[in-house]
Amino acid sequence: VRAWVVGCATGEEAYTIAIELSEAMEKSGSDQEFRIIATDVHRQSIDIASVGTYPADATQGVPAPLRDKYFISDGTRDTVAPGLRQRIIFSVHDAPSDPPFLDLDLISCRNLLTSLKEPAQAQVISMFAFGLREGGALLLGSSETLGHHEEAFEVIDARRRLFRKSPGRPEFAPVAPPPVGRWGNETTNNWAEPNLRLSPELREFADLRGREALMRAQDILLARYVPPSFLVTTDCEVLAWYGSASAFIDTRSGVSERSVDQILHPDLRFIINDALDKLRTEDLPSFSRCAKIDMGEVGPLAVTLTFEPLDRTSRPGLVLIRVQGNAEPPSPSAGHDFLRHGR
């Protein structure tokens, strides 16, 4: 699920939507991932939002169970829990002039349109229609309207200013399409370059699509060719995983914690915690440990864990853990990981 929070200021709205999505996913039993892109034109606001630390009284409106789940408090300031923070990308972006993000399920724009004149408002709404997937939702502020683009959206909740992109409606491209090019030369049968004179804006669109395609390709390559691996800190926080390591991961218990004890397979927890404890106190080179993992119906999987310290100067340090065995762990899509067959 992809969401874009436009004009996010210092981040409160983005974190609120992240909490709502996390809770909705958890209550529905869904293991679907989500990512929020939160943007603002002011660099200083983005810097504050990226840190995710607020005075304690700023979170008093959050119900206590959610505050305990998604914030870490030191008594005077509350900081967004790392697991929630990692779901959000904060970036400087000028919505009226910069290209929109694409393939979005939700856009929240509750503070921007009233500050723009009518032509700029129409341009921004047009870009939202362009960036949303068919059926994607648009959330506006209480005094904001769709203007001349009402036909592009259906009303979900008029009072809350929530709309859905209408099916079958033409997308409103914010810039003119490129001219159609002609390939080849009939008299010489030689191939020529396509006559595509892209505007700077469309080049930006192409770049965005290219970056997303590159990221998808990278994910596929990692899954197929990279041994299952975890990137962890010496404080036992799991930062990322690669290849088919998702077979050993359980994030359905919530996103407020990503510690080894919270999300890794139970058969890996002791051996990894013990190794990280040694790395906290000793300056060790790479070393390996053996383990046997119960993969449910598939049976036990014998593996070798290789611990490779990456950063010896910072605290906490970073460690790459590679999982290698006689057979690759089963893909989660095949229904053989421990999440589906119990522990």
GROMACS .gro file of N, CA and C in nm, residues 243-339:
model
  291
  243GLY      N    1   1.718  -1.121   0.034
  243GLY     CA    2   1.700  -1.253  -0.021
  243GLY      C    3   1.576  -1.319   0.035
  244SER      N    4   1.582  -1.448   0.062
  244SER     CA    5   1.467  -1.521   0.115
  244SER      C    6   1.465  -1.523   0.267
  245ALA      N    7   1.535  -1.428   0.331
  245ALA     CA    8   1.536  -1.423   0.477
  245ALA      C    9   1.399  -1.394   0.535
  246SER      N   10   1.303  -1.346   0.452
  246SER     CA   11   1.169  -1.320   0.503
  246SER      C   12   1.101  -1.447   0.553
  247ALA      N   13   1.152  -1.565   0.512
  247ALA     CA   14   1.098  -1.691   0.563
  247ALA      C   15   1.121  -1.705   0.713
  248PHE      N   16   1.217  -1.631   0.768
  248PHE     CA   17   1.249  -1.639   0.910
  248PHE      C   18   1.199  -1.517   0.987
  249ILE      N   19   1.112  -1.436   0.926
  249ILE     CA   20   1.069  -1.309   0.985
  249ILE      C   21   0.920  -1.313   1.015
  250ASP      N   22   0.882  -1.257   1.129
  250ASP     CA   23   0.741  -1.241   1.164
  250ASP      C   24   0.720  -1.096   1.208
  251THR      N   25   0.654  -1.015   1.123
  251THR     CA   26   0.624  -0.876   1.159
  251THR      C   27   0.477  -0.856   1.189
  252ARG      N   28   0.399  -0.965   1.196
  252ARG     CA   29   0.256  -0.949   1.216
  252ARG      C   30   0.220  -0.910   1.358
  253SER      N   31   0.312  -0.922   1.452
  253SER     CA   32   0.284  -0.885   1.590
  253SER      C   33   0.284  -0.736   1.611
  254GLY      N   34   0.314  -0.656   1.507
  254GLY     CA   35   0.315  -0.511   1.519
  254GLY      C   36   0.446  -0.454   1.470
  255VAL      N   37   0.448  -0.321   1.455
  255VAL     CA   38   0.568  -0.258   1.401
  255VAL      C   39   0.639  -0.172   1.504
  256SER      N   40   0.590  -0.174   1.629
  256SER     CA   41   0.653  -0.088   1.728
  256SER      C   42   0.789  -0.141   1.771
  257GLU      N   43   0.814  -0.272   1.746
  257GLU     CA   44   0.943  -0.330   1.782
  257GLU      C   45   0.996  -0.410   1.664
  258ARG      N   46   1.126  -0.401   1.640
  258ARG     CA   47   1.189  -0.488   1.541
  258ARG      C   48   1.314  -0.548   1.601
  259SER      N   49   1.302  -0.597   1.721
  259SER     CA   50   1.416  -0.659   1.787
  259SER      C   51   1.425  -0.804   1.743
  260VAL      N   52   1.542  -0.863   1.768
  260VAL     CA   53   1.564  -1.004   1.736
  260VAL      C   54   1.458  -1.090   1.803
  261ASP      N   55   1.428  -1.061   1.931
  261ASP     CA   56   1.331  -1.142   2.006
  261ASP      C   57   1.188  -1.122   1.959
  262GLN      N   58   1.161  -1.011   1.891
  262GLN     CA   59   1.024  -0.983   1.848
  262GLN      C   60   0.989  -1.045   1.714
  263ILE      N   61   1.081  -1.043   1.618
  263ILE     CA   62   1.040  -1.078   1.482
  263ILE      C   63   1.117  -1.193   1.418
  264LEU      N   64   1.227  -1.239   1.477
  264LEU     CA   65   1.301  -1.350   1.416
  264LEU      C   66   1.247  -1.485   1.463
  265HIS      N   67   1.269  -1.586   1.382
  265HIS     CA   68   1.229  -1.722   1.415
  265HIS      C   69   1.285  -1.759   1.553
  266PRO      N   70   1.203  -1.824   1.637
  266PRO     CA   71   1.250  -1.858   1.772
  266PRO      C   72   1.379  -1.938   1.776
  267ASP      N   73   1.401  -2.023   1.677
  267ASP     CA   74   1.522  -2.106   1.676
  267ASP      C   75   1.648  -2.026   1.646
  268LEU      N   76   1.633  -1.901   1.601
  268LEU     CA   77   1.749  -1.818   1.571
  268LEU      C   78   1.781  -1.719   1.684
  269ARG      N   79   1.686  -1.696   1.772
  269ARG     CA   80   1.700  -1.584   1.865
  269ARG      C   81   1.818  -1.600   1.961
  270PHE      N   82   1.828  -1.716   2.025
  270PHE     CA   83   1.934  -1.732   2.125
  270PHE      C   84   2.072  -1.722   2.062
  271ILE      N   85   2.093  -1.792   1.950
  271ILE     CA   86   2.226  -1.795   1.890
  271ILE      C   87   2.266  -1.656   1.839
  272ILE      N   88   2.170  -1.579   1.786
  272ILE     CA   89   2.201  -1.445   1.738
  272ILE      C   90   2.224  -1.349   1.855
  273ASN      N   91   2.139  -1.357   1.957
  273ASN     CA   92   2.160  -1.270   2.075
  273ASN      C   93   2.294  -1.297   2.141
  274ASP      N   94   2.330  -1.426   2.149
  274ASP     CA   95   2.458  -1.461   2.211
  274ASP      C   96   2.574  -1.406   2.129
  275ALA      N   97   2.566  -1.417   1.996
  275ALA     CA   98   2.673  -1.366   1.910
  275ALA      C   99   2.683  -1.214   1.919
  276LEU      N  100   2.568  -1.145   1.922
  276LEU     CA  101   2.571  -0.999   1.931
  276LEU      C  102   2.625  -0.953   2.066
  277ASP      N  103   2.597  -1.030   2.169
  277ASP     CA  104   2.654  -0.998   2.301
  277ASP      C  105   2.806  -1.006   2.298
  278LYS      N  106   2.861  -1.105   2.229
  278LYS     CA  107   3.006  -1.116   2.217
  278LYS      C  108   3.062  -0.998   2.138
  279LEU      N  109   2.992  -0.957   2.032
  279LEU     CA  110   3.040  -0.846   1.949
  279LEU      C  111   3.034  -0.713   2.023
  280ARG      N  112   2.945  -0.702   2.120
  280ARG     CA  113   2.939  -0.578   2.200
  280ARG      C  114   3.060  -0.563   2.290
  281THR      N  115   3.116  -0.676   2.333
  281THR     CA  116   3.223  -0.672   2.433
  281THR      C  117   3.360  -0.709   2.377
  282GLU      N  118   3.363  -0.770   2.258
  282GLU     CA  119   3.491  -0.813   2.202
  282GLU      C  120   3.505  -0.764   2.059
  283ASP      N  121   3.627  -0.736   2.021
  283ASP     CA  122   3.657  -0.693   1.884
  283ASP      C  123   3.688  -0.818   1.801
  284LEU      N  124   3.583  -0.881   1.750
  284LEU     CA  125   3.597  -1.010   1.683
  284LEU      C  126   3.594  -0.993   1.532
  285PRO      N  127   3.666  -1.078   1.458
  285PRO     CA  128   3.650  -1.083   1.312
  285PRO      C  129   3.523  -1.161   1.279
  286SER      N  130   3.502  -1.184   1.153
  286SER     CA  131   3.387  -1.264   1.112
  286SER      C  132   3.394  -1.404   1.173
  287PHE      N  133   3.280  -1.458   1.213
  287PHE     CA  134   3.278  -1.593   1.268
  287PHE      C  135   3.143  -1.656   1.235
  288SER      N  136   3.133  -1.787   1.254
  288SER     CA  137   3.014  -1.861   1.215
  288SER      C  138   2.962  -1.945   1.330
  289ARG      N  139   2.831  -1.973   1.327
  289ARG     CA  140   2.766  -2.061   1.423
  289ARG      C  141   2.666  -2.148   1.346
  290CYS      N  142   2.645  -2.270   1.395
  290CYS     CA  143   2.549  -2.361   1.332
  290CYS      C  144   2.417  -2.359   1.408
  291ALA      N  145   2.309  -2.382   1.335
  291ALA     CA  146   2.176  -2.384   1.396
  291ALA      C  147   2.087  -2.478   1.317
  292LYS      N  148   1.980  -2.525   1.384
  292LYS     CA  149   1.879  -2.605   1.318
  292LYS      C  150   1.745  -2.537   1.339
  293ILE      N  151   1.673  -2.512   1.229
  293ILE     CA  152   1.550  -2.433   1.234
  293ILE      C  153   1.431  -2.521   1.199
  294ASP      N  154   1.331  -2.520   1.284
  294ASP     CA  155   1.209  -2.596   1.259
  294ASP      C  156   1.121  -2.517   1.163
  295MET      N  157   1.105  -2.569   1.039
  295MET     CA  158   1.026  -2.500   0.938
  295MET      C  159   0.887  -2.560   0.922
  296GLY      N  160   0.832  -2.613   1.030
  296GLY     CA  161   0.695  -2.665   1.026
  296GLY      C  162   0.685  -2.790   0.944
  297GLU      N  163   0.591  -2.793   0.849
  297GLU     CA  164   0.567  -2.912   0.769
  297GLU      C  165   0.688  -2.952   0.686
  298VAL      N  166   0.773  -2.855   0.653
  298VAL     CA  167   0.890  -2.885   0.572
  298VAL      C  168   0.993  -2.964   0.652
  299GLY      N  169   0.991  -2.948   0.784
  299GLY     CA  170   1.087  -3.016   0.869
  299GLY      C  171   1.202  -2.926   0.908
  300PRO      N  172   1.304  -2.982   0.976
  300PRO     CA  173   1.418  -2.901   1.021
  300PRO      C  174   1.508  -2.861   0.906
  301LEU      N  175   1.568  -2.743   0.922
  301LEU     CA  176   1.661  -2.691   0.822
  301LEU      C  177   1.792  -2.659   0.893
  302ALA      N  178   1.899  -2.730   0.856
  302ALA     CA  179   2.031  -2.706   0.914
  302ALA      C  180   2.098  -2.591   0.839
  303VAL      N  181   2.144  -2.492   0.914
  303VAL     CA  182   2.204  -2.374   0.852
  303VAL      C  183   2.331  -2.334   0.926
  304THR      N  184   2.410  -2.254   0.860
  304THR     CA  185   2.527  -2.190   0.919
  304THR      C  186   2.506  -2.039   0.916
  305LEU      N  187   2.518  -1.975   1.031
  305LEU     CA  188   2.506  -1.830   1.041
  305LEU      C  189   2.645  -1.770   1.043
  306THR      N  190   2.673  -1.679   0.952
  306THR     CA  191   2.802  -1.609   0.949
  306THR      C  192   2.780  -1.465   0.991
  307PHE      N  193   2.852  -1.422   1.095
  307PHE     CA  194   2.840  -1.287   1.151
  307PHE      C  195   2.958  -1.204   1.103
  308GLU      N  196   2.928  -1.095   1.034
  308GLU     CA  197   3.033  -1.009   0.980
  308GLU      C  198   3.014  -0.866   1.030
  309PRO      N  199   3.097  -0.821   1.123
  309PRO     CA  200   3.087  -0.683   1.171
  309PRO      C  201   3.115  -0.585   1.057
  310LEU      N  202   3.028  -0.483   1.042
  310LEU     CA  203   3.044  -0.385   0.936
  310LEU      C  204   3.094  -0.251   0.986
  311ASP      N  205   3.065  -0.220   1.109
  311ASP     CA  206   3.098  -0.088   1.164
  311ASP      C  207   3.150  -0.106   1.305
  312ARG      N  208   3.280  -0.087   1.323
  312ARG     CA  209   3.341  -0.109   1.455
  312ARG      C  210   3.360   0.020   1.533
  313THR      N  211   3.330   0.134   1.472
  313THR     CA  212   3.356   0.261   1.539
  313THR      C  213   3.232   0.319   1.606
  314SER      N  214   3.115   0.300   1.544
  314SER     CA  215   2.991   0.358   1.600
  314SER      C  216   2.932   0.264   1.703
  315ARG      N  217   2.847   0.321   1.786
  315ARG     CA  218   2.771   0.244   1.883
  315ARG      C  219   2.625   0.286   1.875
  316PRO      N  220   2.533   0.190   1.852
  316PRO     CA  221   2.560   0.047   1.834
  316PRO      C  222   2.623   0.018   1.699
  317GLY      N  223   2.696  -0.094   1.693
  317GLY     CA  224   2.758  -0.132   1.569
  317GLY      C  225   2.661  -0.201   1.475
  318LEU      N  226   2.704  -0.221   1.352
  318LEU     CA  227   2.623  -0.289   1.252
  318LEU      C  228   2.684  -0.425   1.221
  319VAL      N  229   2.598  -0.525   1.204
  319VAL     CA  230   2.644  -0.661   1.178
  319VAL      C  231   2.559  -0.720   1.065
  320LEU      N  232   2.625  -0.781   0.967
  320LEU     CA  233   2.555  -0.854   0.862
  320LEU      C  234   2.558  -1.003   0.898
  321ILE      N  235   2.441  -1.065   0.899
  321ILE     CA  236   2.430  -1.207   0.932
  321ILE      C  237   2.382  -1.281   0.806
  322ARG      N  238   2.465  -1.372   0.755
  322ARG     CA  239   2.429  -1.452   0.637
  322ARG      C  240   2.385  -1.591   0.682
  323VAL      N  241   2.279  -1.640   0.622
  323VAL     CA  242   2.225  -1.771   0.656
  323VAL      C  243   2.249  -1.863   0.537
  324GLN      N  244   2.328  -1.966   0.558
  324GLN     CA  245   2.359  -2.059   0.450
  324GLN      C  246   2.339  -2.202   0.497
  325GLY      N  247   2.289  -2.286   0.408
  325GLY     CA  248   2.266  -2.425   0.442
  325GLY      C  249   2.272  -2.512   0.320
  326ASN      N  250   2.233  -2.639   0.337
  326ASN     CA  251   2.235  -2.732   0.225
  326ASN      C  252   2.124  -2.703   0.126
  327ALA      N  253   2.021  -2.631   0.173
  327ALA     CA  254   1.908  -2.595   0.086
  327ALA      C  255   1.861  -2.456   0.123
  328GLU      N  256   1.810  -2.386   0.025
  328GLU     CA  257   1.756  -2.254   0.051
  328GLU      C  258   1.629  -2.267   0.134
  329PRO      N  259   1.601  -2.172   0.221
  329PRO     CA  260   1.475  -2.176   0.294
  329PRO      C  261   1.359  -2.159   0.197
  330PRO      N  262   1.243  -2.217   0.227
  330PRO     CA  263   1.129  -2.206   0.136
  330PRO      C  264   1.081  -2.064   0.125
  331SER      N  265   1.032  -2.029   0.007
  331SER     CA  266   0.979  -1.895  -0.015
  331SER      C  267   0.849  -1.877   0.060
  332PRO      N  268   0.824  -1.760   0.121
  332PRO     CA  269   0.697  -1.737   0.189
  332PRO      C  270   0.578  -1.757   0.096
  333SER      N  271   0.594  -1.726  -0.033
  333SER     CA  272   0.483  -1.739  -0.125
  333SER      C  273   0.444  -1.885  -0.145
  334ALA      N  274   0.534  -1.978  -0.113
  334ALA     CA  275   0.503  -2.119  -0.129
  334ALA      C  276   0.426  -2.174  -0.010
  335GLY      N  277   0.407  -2.096   0.093
  335GLY     CA  278   0.329  -2.138   0.208
  335GLY      C  279   0.404  -2.228   0.303
  336HIS      N  280   0.536  -2.226   0.302
  336HIS     CA  281   0.612  -2.320   0.385
  336HIS      C  282   0.690  -2.252   0.496
  337ASP      N  283   0.671  -2.121   0.518
  337ASP     CA  284   0.751  -2.061   0.623
  337ASP      C  285   0.685  -2.079   0.758
  338PHE      N  286   0.759  -2.051   0.864
  338PHE     CA  287   0.710  -2.079   0.998
  338PHE      C  288   0.594  -1.991   1.037
  339LEU      N  289   0.573  -1.879   0.969
  339LEU     CA  290   0.461  -1.792   1.002
  339LEU      C  291   0.329  -1.862   0.981
   0.00000   0.00000   0.00000
